[in-house]
mmCIF file of C-alpha atoms in Angstrom:
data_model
loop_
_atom_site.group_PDB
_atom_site.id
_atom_site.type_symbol
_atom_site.label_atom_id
_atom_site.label_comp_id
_atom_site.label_asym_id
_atom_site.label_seq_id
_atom_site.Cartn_x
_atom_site.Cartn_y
_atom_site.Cartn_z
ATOM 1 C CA UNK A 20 0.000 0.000 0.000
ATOM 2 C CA UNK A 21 1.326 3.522 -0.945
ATOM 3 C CA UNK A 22 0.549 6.253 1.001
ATOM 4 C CA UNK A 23 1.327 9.956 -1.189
ATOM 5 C CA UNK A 24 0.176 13.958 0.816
ATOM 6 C CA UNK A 25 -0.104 15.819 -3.237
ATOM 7 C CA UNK A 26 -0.388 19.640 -2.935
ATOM 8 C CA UNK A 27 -3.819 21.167 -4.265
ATOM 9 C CA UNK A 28 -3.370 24.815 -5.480
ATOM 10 C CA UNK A 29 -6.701 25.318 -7.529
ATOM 11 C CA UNK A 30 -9.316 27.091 -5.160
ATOM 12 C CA UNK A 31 -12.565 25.171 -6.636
ATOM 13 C CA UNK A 32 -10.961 21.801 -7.354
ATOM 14 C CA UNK A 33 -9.947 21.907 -3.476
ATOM 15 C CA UNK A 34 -13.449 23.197 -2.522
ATOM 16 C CA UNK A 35 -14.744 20.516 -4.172
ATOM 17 C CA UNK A 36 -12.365 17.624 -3.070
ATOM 18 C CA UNK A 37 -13.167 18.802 0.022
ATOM 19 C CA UNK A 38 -17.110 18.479 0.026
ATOM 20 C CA UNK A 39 -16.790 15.097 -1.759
ATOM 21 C CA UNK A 40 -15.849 13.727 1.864
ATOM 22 C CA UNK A 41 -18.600 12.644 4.181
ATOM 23 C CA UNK A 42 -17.222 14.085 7.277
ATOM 24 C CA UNK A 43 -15.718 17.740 6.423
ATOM 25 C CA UNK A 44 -15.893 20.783 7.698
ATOM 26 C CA UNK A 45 -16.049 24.436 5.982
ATOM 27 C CA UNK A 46 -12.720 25.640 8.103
ATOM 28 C CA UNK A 47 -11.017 23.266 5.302
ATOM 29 C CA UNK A 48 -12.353 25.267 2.916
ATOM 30 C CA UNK A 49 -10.037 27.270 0.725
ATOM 31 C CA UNK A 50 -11.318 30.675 1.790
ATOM 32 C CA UNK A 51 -10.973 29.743 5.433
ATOM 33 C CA UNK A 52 -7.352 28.993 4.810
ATOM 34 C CA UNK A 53 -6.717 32.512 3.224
ATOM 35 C CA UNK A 54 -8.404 34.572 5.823
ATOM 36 C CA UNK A 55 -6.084 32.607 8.392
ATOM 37 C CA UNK A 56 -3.242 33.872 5.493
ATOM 38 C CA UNK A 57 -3.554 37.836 7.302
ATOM 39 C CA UNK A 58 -3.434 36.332 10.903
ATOM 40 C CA UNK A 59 0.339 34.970 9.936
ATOM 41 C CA UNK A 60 -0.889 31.396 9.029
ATOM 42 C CA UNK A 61 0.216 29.691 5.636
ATOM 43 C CA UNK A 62 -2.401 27.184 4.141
ATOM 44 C CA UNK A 63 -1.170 23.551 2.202
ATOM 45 C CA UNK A 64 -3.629 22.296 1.097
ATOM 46 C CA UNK A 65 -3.224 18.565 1.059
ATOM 47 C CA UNK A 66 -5.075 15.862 -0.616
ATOM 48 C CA UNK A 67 -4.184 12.138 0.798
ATOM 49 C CA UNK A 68 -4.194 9.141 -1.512
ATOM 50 C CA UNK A 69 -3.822 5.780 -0.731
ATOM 51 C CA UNK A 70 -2.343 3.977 -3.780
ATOM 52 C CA UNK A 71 -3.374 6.741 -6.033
ATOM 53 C CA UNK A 72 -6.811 7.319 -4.536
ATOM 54 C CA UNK A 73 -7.907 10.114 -2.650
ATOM 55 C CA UNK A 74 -9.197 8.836 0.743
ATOM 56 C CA UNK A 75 -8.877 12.328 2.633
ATOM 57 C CA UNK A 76 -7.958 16.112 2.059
ATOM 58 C CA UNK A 77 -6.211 18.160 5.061
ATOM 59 C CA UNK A 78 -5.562 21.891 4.662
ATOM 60 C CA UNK A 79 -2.952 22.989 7.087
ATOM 61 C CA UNK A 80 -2.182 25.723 8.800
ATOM 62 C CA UNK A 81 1.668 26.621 9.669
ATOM 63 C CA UNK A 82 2.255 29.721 11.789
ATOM 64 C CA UNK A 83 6.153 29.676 12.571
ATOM 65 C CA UNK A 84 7.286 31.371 16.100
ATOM 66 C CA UNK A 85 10.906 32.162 17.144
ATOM 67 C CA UNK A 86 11.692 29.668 14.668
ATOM 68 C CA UNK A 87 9.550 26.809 15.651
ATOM 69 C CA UNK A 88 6.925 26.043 13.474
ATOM 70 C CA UNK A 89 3.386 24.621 14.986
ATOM 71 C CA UNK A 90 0.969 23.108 11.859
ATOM 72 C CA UNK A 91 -2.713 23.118 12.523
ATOM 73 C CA UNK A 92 -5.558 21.143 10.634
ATOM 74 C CA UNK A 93 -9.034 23.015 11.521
ATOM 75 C CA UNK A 94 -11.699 20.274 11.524
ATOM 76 C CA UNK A 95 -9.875 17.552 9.744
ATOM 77 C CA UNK A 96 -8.594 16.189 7.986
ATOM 78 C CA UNK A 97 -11.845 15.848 5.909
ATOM 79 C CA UNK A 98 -12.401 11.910 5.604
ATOM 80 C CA UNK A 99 -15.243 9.270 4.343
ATOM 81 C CA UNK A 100 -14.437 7.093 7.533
ATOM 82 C CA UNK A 101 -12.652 7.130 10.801
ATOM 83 C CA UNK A 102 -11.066 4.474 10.494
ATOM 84 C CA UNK A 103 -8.626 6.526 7.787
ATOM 85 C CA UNK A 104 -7.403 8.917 10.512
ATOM 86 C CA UNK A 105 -4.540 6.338 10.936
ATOM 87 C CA UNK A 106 -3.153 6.789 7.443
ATOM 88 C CA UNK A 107 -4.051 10.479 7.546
ATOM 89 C CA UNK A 108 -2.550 11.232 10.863
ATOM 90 C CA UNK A 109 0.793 9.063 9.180
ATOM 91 C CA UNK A 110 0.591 11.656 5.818
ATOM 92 C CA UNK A 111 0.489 14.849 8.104
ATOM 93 C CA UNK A 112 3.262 13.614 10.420
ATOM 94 C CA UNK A 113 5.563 12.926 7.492
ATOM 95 C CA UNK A 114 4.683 16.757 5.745
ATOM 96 C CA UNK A 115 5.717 18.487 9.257
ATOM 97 C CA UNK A 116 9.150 19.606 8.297
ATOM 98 C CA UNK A 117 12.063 19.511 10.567
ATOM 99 C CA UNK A 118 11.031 22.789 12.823
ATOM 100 C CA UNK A 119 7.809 21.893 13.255
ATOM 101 C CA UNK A 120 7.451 20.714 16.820
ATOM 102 C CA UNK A 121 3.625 20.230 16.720
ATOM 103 C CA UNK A 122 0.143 18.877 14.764
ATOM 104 C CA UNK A 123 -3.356 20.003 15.956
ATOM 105 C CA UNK A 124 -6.131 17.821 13.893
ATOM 106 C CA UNK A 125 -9.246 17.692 14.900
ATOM 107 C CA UNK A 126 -11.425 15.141 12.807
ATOM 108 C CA UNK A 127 -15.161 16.508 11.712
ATOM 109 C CA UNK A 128 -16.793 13.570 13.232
ATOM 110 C CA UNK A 129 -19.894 13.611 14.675
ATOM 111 C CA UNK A 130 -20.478 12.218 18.272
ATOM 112 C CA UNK A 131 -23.371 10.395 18.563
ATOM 113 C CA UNK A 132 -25.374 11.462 21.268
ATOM 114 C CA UNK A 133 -26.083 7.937 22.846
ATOM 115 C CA UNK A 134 -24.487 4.749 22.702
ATOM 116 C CA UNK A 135 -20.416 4.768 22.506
ATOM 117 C CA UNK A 136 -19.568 8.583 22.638
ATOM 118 C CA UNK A 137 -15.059 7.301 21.905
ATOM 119 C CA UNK A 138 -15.925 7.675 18.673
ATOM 120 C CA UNK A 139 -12.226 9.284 18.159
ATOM 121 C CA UNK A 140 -9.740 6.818 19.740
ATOM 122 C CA UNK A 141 -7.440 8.540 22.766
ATOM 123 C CA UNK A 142 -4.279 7.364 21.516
ATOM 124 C CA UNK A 143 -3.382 6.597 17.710
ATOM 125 C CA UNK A 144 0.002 5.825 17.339
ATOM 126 C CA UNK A 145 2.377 8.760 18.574
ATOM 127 C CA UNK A 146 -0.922 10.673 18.462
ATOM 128 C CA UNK A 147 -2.867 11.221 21.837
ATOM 129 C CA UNK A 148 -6.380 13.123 21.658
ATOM 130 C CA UNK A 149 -6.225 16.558 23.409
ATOM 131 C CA UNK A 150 -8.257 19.603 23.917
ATOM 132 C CA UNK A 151 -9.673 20.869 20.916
ATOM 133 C CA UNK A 152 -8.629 24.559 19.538
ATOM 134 C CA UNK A 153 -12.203 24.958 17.668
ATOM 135 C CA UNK A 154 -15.598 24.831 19.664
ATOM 136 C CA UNK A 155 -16.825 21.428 19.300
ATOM 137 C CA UNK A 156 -20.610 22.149 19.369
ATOM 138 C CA UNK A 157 -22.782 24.799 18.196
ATOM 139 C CA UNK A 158 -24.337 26.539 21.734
ATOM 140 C CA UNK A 159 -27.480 27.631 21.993
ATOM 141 C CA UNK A 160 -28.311 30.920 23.873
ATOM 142 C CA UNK A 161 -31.708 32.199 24.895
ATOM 143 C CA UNK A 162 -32.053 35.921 23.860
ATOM 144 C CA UNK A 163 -35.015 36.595 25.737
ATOM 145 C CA UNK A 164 -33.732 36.780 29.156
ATOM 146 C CA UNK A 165 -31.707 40.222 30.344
ATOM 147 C CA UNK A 166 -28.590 41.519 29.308
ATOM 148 C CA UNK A 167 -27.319 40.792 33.169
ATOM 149 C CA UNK A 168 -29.120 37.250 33.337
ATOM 150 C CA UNK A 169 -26.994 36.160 30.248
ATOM 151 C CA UNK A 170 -23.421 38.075 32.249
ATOM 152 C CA UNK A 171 -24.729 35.720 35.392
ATOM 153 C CA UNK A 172 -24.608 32.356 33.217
ATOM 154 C CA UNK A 173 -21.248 32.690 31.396
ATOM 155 C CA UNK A 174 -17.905 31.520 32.186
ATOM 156 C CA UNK A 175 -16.091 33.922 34.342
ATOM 157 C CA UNK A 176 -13.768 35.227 31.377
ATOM 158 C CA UNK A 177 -16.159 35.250 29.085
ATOM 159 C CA UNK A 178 -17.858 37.603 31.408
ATOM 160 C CA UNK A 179 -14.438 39.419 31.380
ATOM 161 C CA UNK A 180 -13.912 39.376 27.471
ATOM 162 C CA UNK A 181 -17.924 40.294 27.425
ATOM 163 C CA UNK A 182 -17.421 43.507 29.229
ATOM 164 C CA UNK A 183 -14.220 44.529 28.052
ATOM 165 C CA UNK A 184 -15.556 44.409 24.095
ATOM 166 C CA UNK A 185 -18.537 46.609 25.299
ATOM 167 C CA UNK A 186 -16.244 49.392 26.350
ATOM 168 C CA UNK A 187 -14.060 49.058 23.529
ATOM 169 C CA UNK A 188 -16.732 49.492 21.135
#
């Protein structure tokens, strides 16, 4: 079996690679990758083939500090299964080059919400699951209730960050 990471640099043909993947997400989407471009991140887009298929597409992120480099994949890579994180995870370790000292992925897979909720495995190889950079769920907030009710119920630096925004405008 041959695994091969080829570079995509055609906006719609990665768009589209993309969306031809059950479980994607649109922060692997080409315009996602260029707004990141102005906060100092540098978008490869990747597609992953497994002896000359695609099975996967992973657009990452490298933002390089004090000479370290630290790759990110925002909600992928964007896969058909699971079960192809292994060979993904294998493809993105061999692209980090030799100043990159980390990986973030974060697969686009749903959790169920009953039954088996491990859907992503803890440890995969050299890879260990950790904290997620990106919210994981969409939160809902009820509106109707006071300005100072919805203060109360946050997190105590949200509150913070809350507040602060408000007097900056």
């Amino acid at each position: 079996m041959s695994l091969r990471a080829v570079p995509v640099n055609h906006p719609l043909e990665w768009d589209a690679l993309v969306r031809s993947f059950a479980h994607h997400s649109a922060l692997q989407g080409w315009g996602f990758g260029e707004a990141r471009r102005v906060t100092a991140w540098q978008p490869t887009r990747l597609r992953l083939e497994r002896d000359g298929v695609a099975f996967g597409a992973a657009q990452v992120l490298r933002r390089t500090q004090f000479g370290l480099g630290y790759l990110y994949c925002p909600r992928g890579p964007a896969l058909d299964s699971i079960g192809d994180l292994e060979d993904a995870a294998k493809l993105l370790n061999d692209f980090a080059g030799l100043g990159d000292v980390s990986i973030t992925i974060e697969p686009p897979v749903p959790i169920p919400s009953f039954g088996d909720p491990s859907v992503i495995p803890v440890q995969l190889g050299a890879w260990r699951h950790a904290a997620p950079i990106q919210p994981e769920h969409t939160v809902l907030i009820d509106t109707t209730r006071s300005p100072d009710e919805m203060l109360k119920s946050m997190h105590e630096m949200a509150r913070r960050n809350t507040r602060t925004s408000l007097k900056e405008g």
